[in-house]
XYZ file of C-alpha atoms in Angstrom:
581
model
C -0.010 -0.155 -0.229
C 2.901 2.778 0.728
C 4.572 1.782 -2.840
C 0.928 2.786 -4.290
C 0.670 5.732 -2.489
C 4.730 6.731 -3.042
C 4.999 6.205 -6.593
C 2.975 8.574 -8.720
C -0.747 9.871 -8.571
C -3.770 7.607 -7.613
C -7.240 9.335 -7.332
C -8.210 5.914 -5.168
C -6.320 2.626 -4.224
C -8.565 -0.537 -3.960
C -7.863 -3.461 -2.276
C -9.720 -7.176 -3.429
C -9.011 -8.749 -0.223
C -11.557 -12.117 -0.925
C -11.016 -14.717 -2.704
C -13.159 -18.235 -1.939
C -10.626 -19.676 0.340
C -10.564 -16.397 2.301
C -14.027 -16.436 2.889
C -14.026 -19.821 5.066
C -10.588 -19.018 6.653
C -12.687 -15.850 8.856
C -16.066 -17.783 8.707
C -13.280 -20.145 11.063
C -11.868 -17.195 13.034
C -15.511 -15.845 13.298
C -16.374 -19.310 15.505
C -13.581 -18.451 18.120
C -14.042 -14.522 18.480
C -17.217 -12.979 16.687
C -15.819 -9.677 17.397
C -12.634 -10.830 14.218
C -13.586 -11.582 10.450
C -12.515 -9.553 8.866
C -8.461 -9.025 6.234
C -5.672 -8.213 9.541
C -3.199 -7.450 6.551
C -5.291 -4.620 5.899
C -6.240 -2.578 8.753
C -2.261 -2.994 9.255
C -1.359 -1.521 6.732
C -4.512 1.321 6.186
C -2.576 1.983 10.391
C 1.446 2.410 8.208
C -0.907 4.381 5.198
C -3.259 6.152 6.180
C -2.041 9.376 7.068
C 0.134 9.184 3.618
C -3.393 8.557 1.821
C -4.969 11.642 3.018
C -2.611 14.126 2.705
C -2.115 12.894 -0.838
C -6.034 12.849 -0.980
C -5.937 9.228 -2.084
C -9.009 8.338 -1.456
C -8.800 3.835 -0.043
C -12.310 1.138 -1.610
C -11.592 -2.516 0.015
C -13.997 -5.576 0.366
C -11.193 -6.343 3.359
C -14.417 -6.260 5.779
C -15.360 -9.873 4.397
C -17.887 -11.012 7.250
C -17.366 -7.332 9.728
C -16.739 -4.334 7.446
C -19.228 -3.018 10.879
C -16.351 -4.436 12.974
C -13.085 -2.940 10.365
C -15.071 0.192 10.508
C -14.782 0.893 13.874
C -10.799 -0.857 14.200
C -10.121 2.266 11.470
C -11.875 5.387 13.195
C -10.055 3.469 16.674
C -7.012 4.267 14.987
C -7.452 8.202 15.756
C -6.922 9.483 12.338
C -9.076 12.221 10.777
C -10.479 9.747 7.544
C -14.333 9.616 6.864
C -14.805 6.510 7.451
C -18.017 4.389 5.421
C -18.398 0.287 5.747
C -21.190 -1.659 3.374
C -23.398 -3.920 4.852
C -25.606 -5.896 3.549
C -23.869 -9.054 2.366
C -24.322 -11.558 4.717
C -27.086 -14.491 4.333
C -25.759 -16.827 7.152
C -28.791 -18.657 9.319
C -31.268 -16.943 6.265
C -30.620 -19.400 3.487
C -33.187 -22.039 2.860
C -31.141 -23.975 0.751
C -27.799 -23.377 3.418
C -28.647 -23.106 7.624
C -25.528 -24.268 8.553
C -23.549 -22.625 6.192
C -20.347 -21.257 8.143
C -20.526 -18.275 4.717
C -23.443 -17.690 3.334
C -22.819 -14.080 1.232
C -24.167 -12.296 -1.708
C -22.079 -10.800 -3.326
C -23.105 -7.016 -4.415
C -22.184 -4.645 -7.020
C -20.364 -0.772 -6.794
C -23.519 1.320 -6.250
C -23.125 0.977 -2.505
C -19.131 2.076 -2.637
C -19.822 4.929 -4.889
C -22.834 6.682 -2.737
C -19.908 6.533 0.342
C -17.679 8.255 -2.228
C -20.139 11.166 -2.752
C -20.663 11.564 0.395
C -17.559 12.077 1.225
C -15.643 9.177 2.776
C -12.012 8.444 3.071
C -11.127 5.149 3.025
C -14.503 2.085 2.455
C -14.439 -0.674 3.439
C -17.257 -3.044 2.293
C -18.159 -7.553 2.774
C -18.067 -9.937 0.304
C -18.783 -7.440 -3.194
C -17.618 -8.679 -6.180
C -14.122 -8.038 -6.658
C -14.396 -5.508 -9.488
C -16.678 -3.423 -7.955
C -14.006 -1.576 -5.839
C -13.039 -0.323 -9.157
C -16.302 0.663 -10.496
C -17.338 2.433 -7.670
C -14.913 5.438 -8.516
C -15.597 5.112 -11.243
C -19.185 5.507 -10.672
C -18.384 8.249 -8.593
C -16.142 10.759 -10.769
C -18.244 10.129 -14.034
C -21.298 10.719 -12.026
C -23.030 7.711 -14.367
C -26.431 6.008 -14.073
C -27.915 2.571 -13.176
C -28.603 2.325 -16.920
C -25.289 3.002 -17.490
C -24.611 -0.138 -18.938
C -21.750 -0.008 -21.683
C -19.272 2.505 -19.278
C -19.988 -0.107 -16.313
C -19.131 -3.008 -18.536
C -16.016 -1.101 -19.304
C -14.958 -0.429 -15.823
C -15.934 -3.666 -14.449
C -13.253 -5.505 -17.470
C -10.234 -2.774 -15.996
C -11.783 -4.736 -12.502
C -11.096 -7.698 -13.694
C -7.595 -6.603 -14.950
C -6.542 -4.932 -11.817
C -7.998 -6.924 -9.990
C -5.484 -9.552 -9.139
C -2.629 -7.083 -8.790
C 0.694 -8.175 -10.869
C -1.346 -11.882 -12.690
C -1.226 -7.770 -15.181
C 1.885 -6.748 -15.061
C 3.816 -10.563 -15.970
C 2.892 -12.384 -12.142
C 1.860 -16.497 -13.544
C 2.798 -14.983 -16.717
C 3.304 -18.498 -19.851
C 5.531 -15.131 -21.654
C 7.910 -14.215 -18.822
C 11.495 -14.948 -20.741
C 9.680 -12.546 -23.049
C 10.297 -9.545 -20.510
C 13.096 -8.517 -20.103
C 15.791 -8.543 -17.042
C 15.673 -5.597 -15.883
C 11.343 -6.197 -15.587
C 11.889 -9.477 -14.075
C 15.052 -8.201 -11.582
C 12.750 -5.795 -9.616
C 9.294 -6.581 -7.964
C 6.831 -6.061 -10.630
C 4.531 -2.754 -10.176
C 0.663 -3.397 -9.578
C -1.454 -2.268 -12.378
C -3.074 0.981 -12.039
C -6.854 1.870 -14.638
C -6.677 5.250 -15.893
C -10.890 4.482 -16.281
C -12.146 7.358 -18.856
C -15.680 8.743 -18.434
C -16.922 6.029 -21.774
C -16.115 3.274 -19.918
C -12.675 2.792 -21.544
C -10.324 2.633 -20.322
C -5.837 2.113 -19.423
C -4.099 -0.028 -17.945
C -0.508 0.574 -16.800
C 1.858 0.882 -14.363
C 3.761 3.237 -12.368
C 7.277 4.492 -12.880
C 10.328 2.500 -12.062
C 9.175 -0.738 -10.811
C 9.353 -3.934 -12.399
C 7.159 -6.538 -14.972
C 5.317 -5.229 -18.062
C 2.393 -4.321 -19.053
C 1.230 -5.605 -23.323
C -1.550 -6.710 -23.967
C -0.571 -10.375 -23.881
C -0.275 -10.497 -20.260
C -3.809 -7.708 -19.534
C -5.468 -10.671 -21.816
C -3.770 -13.260 -19.402
C -5.403 -11.568 -17.100
C -8.664 -11.241 -18.777
C -8.875 -14.686 -19.226
C -8.415 -15.859 -15.596
C -11.234 -17.671 -13.799
C -14.405 -16.844 -15.673
C -17.051 -19.247 -16.873
C -18.423 -17.420 -20.272
C -19.114 -15.013 -23.620
C -20.780 -13.324 -20.527
C -19.831 -12.147 -17.036
C -22.668 -11.665 -14.737
C -22.436 -9.183 -12.197
C -24.436 -7.502 -9.816
C -24.383 -4.172 -11.316
C -24.232 -5.008 -15.191
C -23.207 -8.328 -17.676
C -20.548 -7.896 -19.394
C -20.169 -9.140 -23.022
C -16.324 -9.873 -22.852
C -16.721 -11.087 -26.826
C -17.141 -6.696 -27.108
C -13.241 -6.595 -25.491
C -10.627 -4.903 -27.894
C -7.202 -4.446 -26.436
C -4.959 -2.050 -28.062
C -1.182 -1.049 -27.274
C -0.874 2.821 -27.010
C 2.329 3.219 -25.949
C 5.454 1.638 -23.601
C 3.323 0.133 -20.727
C 0.442 0.840 -22.046
C -2.588 -0.784 -22.800
C -5.997 0.762 -23.815
C -9.088 -1.229 -23.375
C -11.716 -0.094 -25.567
C -15.558 -1.577 -27.307
C -16.988 -2.947 -24.230
C -20.786 -3.299 -24.243
C -22.875 -4.130 -21.195
C -27.339 -5.577 -20.711
C -28.657 -5.840 -17.399
C -27.333 -7.384 -14.700
C -29.586 -10.426 -14.021
C -32.496 -11.067 -11.702
C -30.148 -12.495 -9.055
C -27.761 -12.457 -6.842
C -25.026 -14.772 -6.687
C -24.892 -16.362 -3.084
C -21.396 -17.726 -2.127
C -22.272 -20.168 0.540
C -18.656 -22.711 3.026
C -19.797 -25.207 4.628
C -17.842 -26.987 7.053
C -17.164 -30.622 5.381
C -15.469 -32.994 7.839
C -11.684 -33.814 8.525
C -8.804 -35.071 6.068
C -5.570 -36.281 6.613
C -2.546 -37.242 4.207
C 0.405 -39.530 4.213
C 3.325 -39.293 1.703
C 5.640 -41.647 0.391
C 8.570 -42.019 -0.989
C 9.151 -44.529 -3.813
C 13.199 -45.049 -5.236
C 14.479 -46.482 -8.208
C 13.534 -49.623 -10.294
C 9.958 -50.733 -9.991
C 8.622 -48.171 -9.097
C 4.614 -49.625 -10.321
C 4.995 -52.566 -8.907
C 6.191 -51.107 -5.132
C 3.264 -49.000 -5.600
C 1.358 -51.441 -5.964
C 2.434 -53.669 -3.369
C 1.695 -50.422 -0.758
C -1.827 -49.959 -2.131
C -2.692 -53.760 -1.519
C -1.055 -53.803 2.097
C -2.924 -50.726 3.112
C -6.485 -51.303 1.609
C -6.670 -54.747 3.323
C -5.875 -52.113 6.956
C -7.574 -49.253 6.411
C -11.000 -48.515 8.301
C -13.527 -49.254 6.210
C -15.851 -45.565 5.603
C -13.215 -43.181 4.489
C -13.005 -41.977 1.257
C -9.896 -42.520 0.510
C -7.585 -41.017 -3.177
C -4.870 -42.169 -4.529
C -1.953 -39.044 -6.421
C -0.787 -40.271 -9.575
C 3.199 -39.880 -10.322
C 5.376 -40.287 -13.219
C 8.498 -43.403 -13.166
C 11.733 -41.511 -12.474
C 14.642 -40.712 -14.906
C 16.642 -43.674 -14.717
C 20.471 -43.889 -13.854
C 19.307 -39.990 -12.026
C 22.469 -38.123 -10.410
C 21.828 -38.087 -6.867
C 18.434 -39.475 -4.810
C 16.038 -37.280 -5.181
C 16.069 -37.220 -8.563
C 15.439 -41.344 -9.015
C 11.894 -40.681 -6.485
C 8.226 -40.277 -7.066
C 6.214 -39.629 -4.052
C 3.138 -41.605 -3.886
C 0.204 -39.509 -2.313
C -2.901 -41.430 -0.136
C -5.284 -38.519 1.277
C -8.428 -38.956 2.944
C -11.418 -37.599 4.130
C -14.021 -37.823 6.200
C -16.884 -36.335 8.391
C -15.277 -38.172 12.403
C -11.789 -37.284 12.983
C -10.878 -40.069 14.104
C -11.216 -41.971 11.509
C -8.857 -40.120 9.594
C -6.414 -39.337 12.759
C -4.680 -42.625 14.022
C -6.541 -45.014 12.540
C -5.004 -43.657 9.067
C -1.700 -43.031 9.942
C -0.596 -45.927 12.302
C -1.610 -48.282 8.766
C 0.636 -46.010 6.982
C 3.520 -45.902 9.571
C 3.423 -49.369 10.790
C 4.639 -51.178 7.384
C 8.504 -49.179 7.500
C 9.931 -52.274 8.124
C 7.270 -54.971 6.485
C 7.041 -53.078 3.012
C 8.472 -51.730 -0.411
C 12.389 -51.211 0.160
C 13.438 -47.994 0.771
C 10.575 -47.533 2.354
C 10.460 -43.746 3.684
C 7.849 -40.239 4.417
C 7.597 -36.993 3.757
C 7.096 -36.128 7.078
C 5.914 -37.704 10.128
C 2.478 -38.425 10.425
C -0.310 -35.654 10.937
C -3.076 -34.486 12.713
C -6.302 -34.783 10.801
C -7.059 -30.901 9.685
C -11.475 -29.767 9.180
C -12.241 -28.825 5.888
C -14.609 -26.610 3.664
C -16.844 -27.191 1.002
C -17.972 -24.449 -1.055
C -21.292 -23.998 -3.114
C -22.922 -21.475 -5.639
C -26.455 -20.612 -4.479
C -28.754 -17.499 -5.859
C -31.402 -15.649 -4.217
C -34.012 -12.754 -4.954
C -32.367 -9.348 -4.934
C -34.808 -8.115 -2.259
C -32.702 -11.755 -0.046
C -29.663 -9.323 0.054
C -30.645 -5.710 0.757
C -27.558 -3.160 0.387
C -26.875 -0.525 2.831
C -24.412 2.212 2.619
C -23.224 2.789 6.990
C -22.140 7.178 6.406
C -19.177 8.450 8.185
C -22.095 10.798 9.649
C -24.124 7.539 11.433
C -26.594 7.897 8.585
C -28.074 5.394 5.876
C -28.703 4.947 3.043
C -30.157 1.635 1.125
C -29.215 1.533 -1.826
C -32.290 0.740 -5.055
C -32.485 -2.126 -7.004
C -30.826 -1.610 -10.518
C -34.153 -0.664 -13.534
C -34.136 -3.750 -15.752
C -33.366 -7.079 -15.591
C -32.420 -9.233 -17.852
C -35.002 -12.012 -18.889
C -35.923 -12.090 -14.921
C -36.878 -15.067 -14.977
C -33.553 -17.252 -15.286
C -31.185 -17.299 -12.938
C -27.185 -16.204 -13.794
C -26.437 -20.018 -13.251
C -28.957 -20.467 -15.502
C -27.896 -17.803 -18.147
C -24.424 -18.120 -18.377
C -25.289 -22.392 -19.241
C -26.623 -21.143 -22.417
C -24.682 -18.280 -23.099
C -21.645 -21.485 -23.851
C -24.588 -23.023 -25.382
C -24.622 -19.846 -27.941
C -20.907 -18.816 -28.229
C -19.880 -20.537 -30.810
C -21.827 -18.864 -33.527
C -21.302 -14.745 -32.076
C -17.004 -16.318 -32.544
C -17.484 -16.843 -36.178
C -19.715 -13.386 -36.657
C -17.476 -12.232 -34.755
C -14.456 -13.190 -36.512
C -14.845 -12.309 -39.882
C -15.156 -8.780 -38.743
C -12.161 -9.282 -37.334
C -9.930 -10.201 -39.881
C -8.200 -13.779 -38.252
C -11.159 -15.724 -40.000
C -9.493 -16.940 -43.375
C -13.303 -18.586 -44.307
C -15.121 -18.338 -46.980
C -18.785 -17.120 -46.651
C -20.925 -20.371 -46.584
C -18.397 -22.460 -45.469
C -18.686 -25.036 -43.653
C -19.377 -24.586 -39.883
C -16.219 -25.552 -37.249
C -16.397 -28.765 -36.241
C -17.765 -30.225 -33.264
C -14.810 -33.273 -33.758
C -11.463 -32.652 -34.245
C -10.351 -30.998 -36.967
C -9.455 -32.826 -40.553
C -5.598 -32.749 -40.687
C -4.121 -32.793 -44.103
C -2.453 -35.425 -45.536
C 1.012 -36.238 -45.365
C 3.364 -35.850 -42.164
C 1.941 -34.088 -39.014
C 4.075 -32.206 -36.283
C 3.914 -32.583 -32.362
C 5.072 -30.140 -30.887
C 4.152 -28.842 -28.037
C 1.189 -26.746 -27.318
C 2.957 -24.321 -25.239
C 5.638 -23.501 -28.020
C 1.844 -22.218 -29.931
C -0.163 -20.426 -27.229
C -0.183 -19.182 -23.734
C -2.040 -19.840 -20.679
C -3.914 -18.891 -17.775
C -5.942 -21.512 -15.386
C -7.123 -20.815 -12.357
C -10.416 -22.063 -9.776
C -14.003 -21.127 -9.292
C -15.465 -23.657 -6.564
C -14.977 -26.384 -7.584
C -14.820 -25.999 -12.194
C -11.082 -25.396 -13.614
C -11.063 -22.507 -15.826
C -8.139 -22.614 -18.923
C -7.452 -19.067 -21.234
C -5.738 -20.651 -24.377
C -4.478 -18.149 -26.841
C -2.243 -17.322 -29.454
C 0.771 -14.258 -28.051
C 0.328 -10.686 -29.794
C 3.779 -12.229 -32.327
C 2.487 -14.769 -33.074
C 0.073 -14.470 -37.001
C -3.537 -15.301 -37.145
C -2.995 -18.563 -38.890
C -2.389 -19.297 -35.131
C -5.285 -18.383 -33.687
C -7.692 -19.345 -36.259
C -6.457 -22.801 -36.022
C -6.652 -22.992 -31.954
C -10.217 -21.145 -32.921
C -11.054 -24.382 -34.953
C -9.399 -26.920 -31.832
C -10.434 -26.606 -29.504
C -13.350 -28.692 -28.656
C -14.122 -30.521 -25.099
C -13.190 -34.582 -27.081
C -9.694 -32.416 -27.928
C -9.220 -31.135 -24.188
C -9.930 -34.669 -23.148
C -6.995 -35.450 -25.076
C -5.151 -33.447 -24.115
C -5.852 -33.449 -19.893
C -6.969 -37.089 -19.058
C -8.045 -35.640 -15.870
C -11.024 -34.570 -17.254
C -11.842 -36.902 -19.956
C -15.066 -37.250 -17.516
C -15.893 -34.331 -16.902
C -18.110 -31.808 -18.648
C -16.095 -28.768 -20.619
C -17.634 -25.513 -21.671
C -15.957 -23.737 -24.698
C -16.289 -20.114 -25.319
C -13.988 -18.946 -28.343
C -13.252 -14.982 -27.366
C -11.384 -14.506 -31.261
C -11.188 -10.415 -30.259
C -8.312 -12.014 -27.173
C -7.172 -14.639 -30.205
C -8.257 -17.547 -27.374
C -10.435 -19.220 -26.069
C -11.565 -20.129 -22.463
C -12.804 -23.421 -21.819
C -14.680 -24.439 -18.070
C -13.780 -28.026 -17.305
C -16.353 -28.396 -14.633
C -16.020 -30.768 -10.853
C -12.060 -30.944 -11.585
C -11.301 -29.727 -8.120
C -14.764 -31.947 -6.768
C -16.265 -29.310 -3.908
C -13.633 -26.490 -3.663
C -10.373 -25.497 -3.507
C -10.510 -25.965 0.806
C -12.385 -29.802 0.508
C -10.028 -30.844 -2.896
C -7.319 -33.142 -2.720
C -5.991 -32.476 -6.506
C -2.212 -31.896 -6.066
C -3.241 -28.085 -7.379
C -6.647 -27.749 -5.806
C -6.294 -24.021 -8.133
C -5.438 -25.035 -11.087
C -2.627 -22.975 -10.861
C -0.839 -24.878 -12.741
C -3.213 -26.623 -15.145
C -2.410 -23.948 -17.643
C 1.455 -25.105 -17.807
C 0.304 -28.545 -17.382
C -1.613 -27.831 -20.909
C 1.277 -25.940 -22.405
C 3.842 -28.773 -22.275
C 1.228 -31.238 -23.686
C 2.674 -32.553 -27.268
C -0.032 -31.932 -29.612
C -0.497 -32.247 -33.691
C -0.529 -29.206 -35.507
C -0.564 -28.789 -39.357
C 2.932 -28.460 -41.227
C 1.932 -24.738 -41.815
C 1.654 -23.817 -38.480
C 5.302 -25.892 -36.945
C 7.722 -22.970 -35.324
C 10.293 -23.496 -37.459
C 7.177 -22.816 -40.350
C 6.072 -19.857 -38.081
C 9.989 -18.186 -37.125
């Protein structure tokens, strides 16, 4: 926070603190102490920097209030500064959600107009509960430009800007497949946080402060745009944003313009993030070394299957055979992980660890584990629900002690449908609209009236077909949305349009299942995004019941994109990297 305040001119400093997992953590905190439930890190930073923000006339907006925005606002006021503090609540539906009466947390995703009202009323700092990630950016833009409830295109543009900067340095080179294209100087310094300059028409420029590391390019911005989205329509409490309308262009060094974004009325319902306590889990990691790895793993599994209690949900990890003739012992070894979940802690305590350790002298040669047996730990389950807007009245608590209830939007998009239904339908209809968009963008080389995009693997030219790592042609970004994994693939700006065309024609659910065998039996949605030179892929249920419950090796799918890029695929000869040089 101090780096941003000292790094250059700002009007508003925003912070998104509420990942799905964070809400579960805050919920557990309130079980121990009901006066907590907000992000203490934010409070420490505010204590250090609020005077500086006031001196520089920089407003601060954050959703760090979590489950207790009133408590966070009171803690900020107790710092003794002259800051005018406002907070927004109304999102907390614990005990009021019929479908999840015992939820640990249940928070509706509120919008940006409450934040805007607080700023209009003179607040220096606004803290909220569960507003959408982008709302902390959209709210200040509404207040500054005077947008109305039906300024849908402008709101949509600000939502896109907010989505780009909400994860900080992921827009400036962090978690970026093309990191090797960044200069050594850009990688040597701490990456700068992104800055959004939002115009009155909703267009924006994404940049960063001078003398910071990282870079801002169309590709770094694309990476973040494709992060954790689920279809062509980005459904929010204030506006539905058409992601296929986004246009990106570089307008200077570390300056990328976002334009053309269109919006329509929001859905009639609000999404609710629900976290519940799911039970307890534990694990043991066995090291397999040297030859006969498969036989060693099979013997261990047979031995434990005979001893482990019936009841818990057991999961064995996959493993990779080590390279032969390794010069180090570590290089000759791999890990086999046993994970267990149960409602009762005792079922995954000594009942799990004792049989595992008792085999130390009675199993495969070289038996050892990575760590001593651990104690069971509780896990949470994430679910999404949907409620009518009147179930979550958004209330602004102003610095003068008065309150203001935010009115609902003027219109709704097909009010009889829920956000989830709209999202599913948008995925089914996206291909036809994408074909029109591709023709308008000049990406497609298919003549009018040609055969539509195939639903199966693309026919290949006769003769030998090169096989290459997918990452030689495309970049990727991946993440989680509850139990679903999101994977964005796009052709870098320096690749010709032919790569984009190949990607749009090739990526089908069947192709993804072949690329990522873990998804073989799962539902997959594909959204073509030709103006972003790529596609978005949603793999449903890959992460089970969400990060807090998943026993998967990578429970948030952070490395899924890089795994995909490492996979070998067939490409037309004319698109082999050698031909593209």
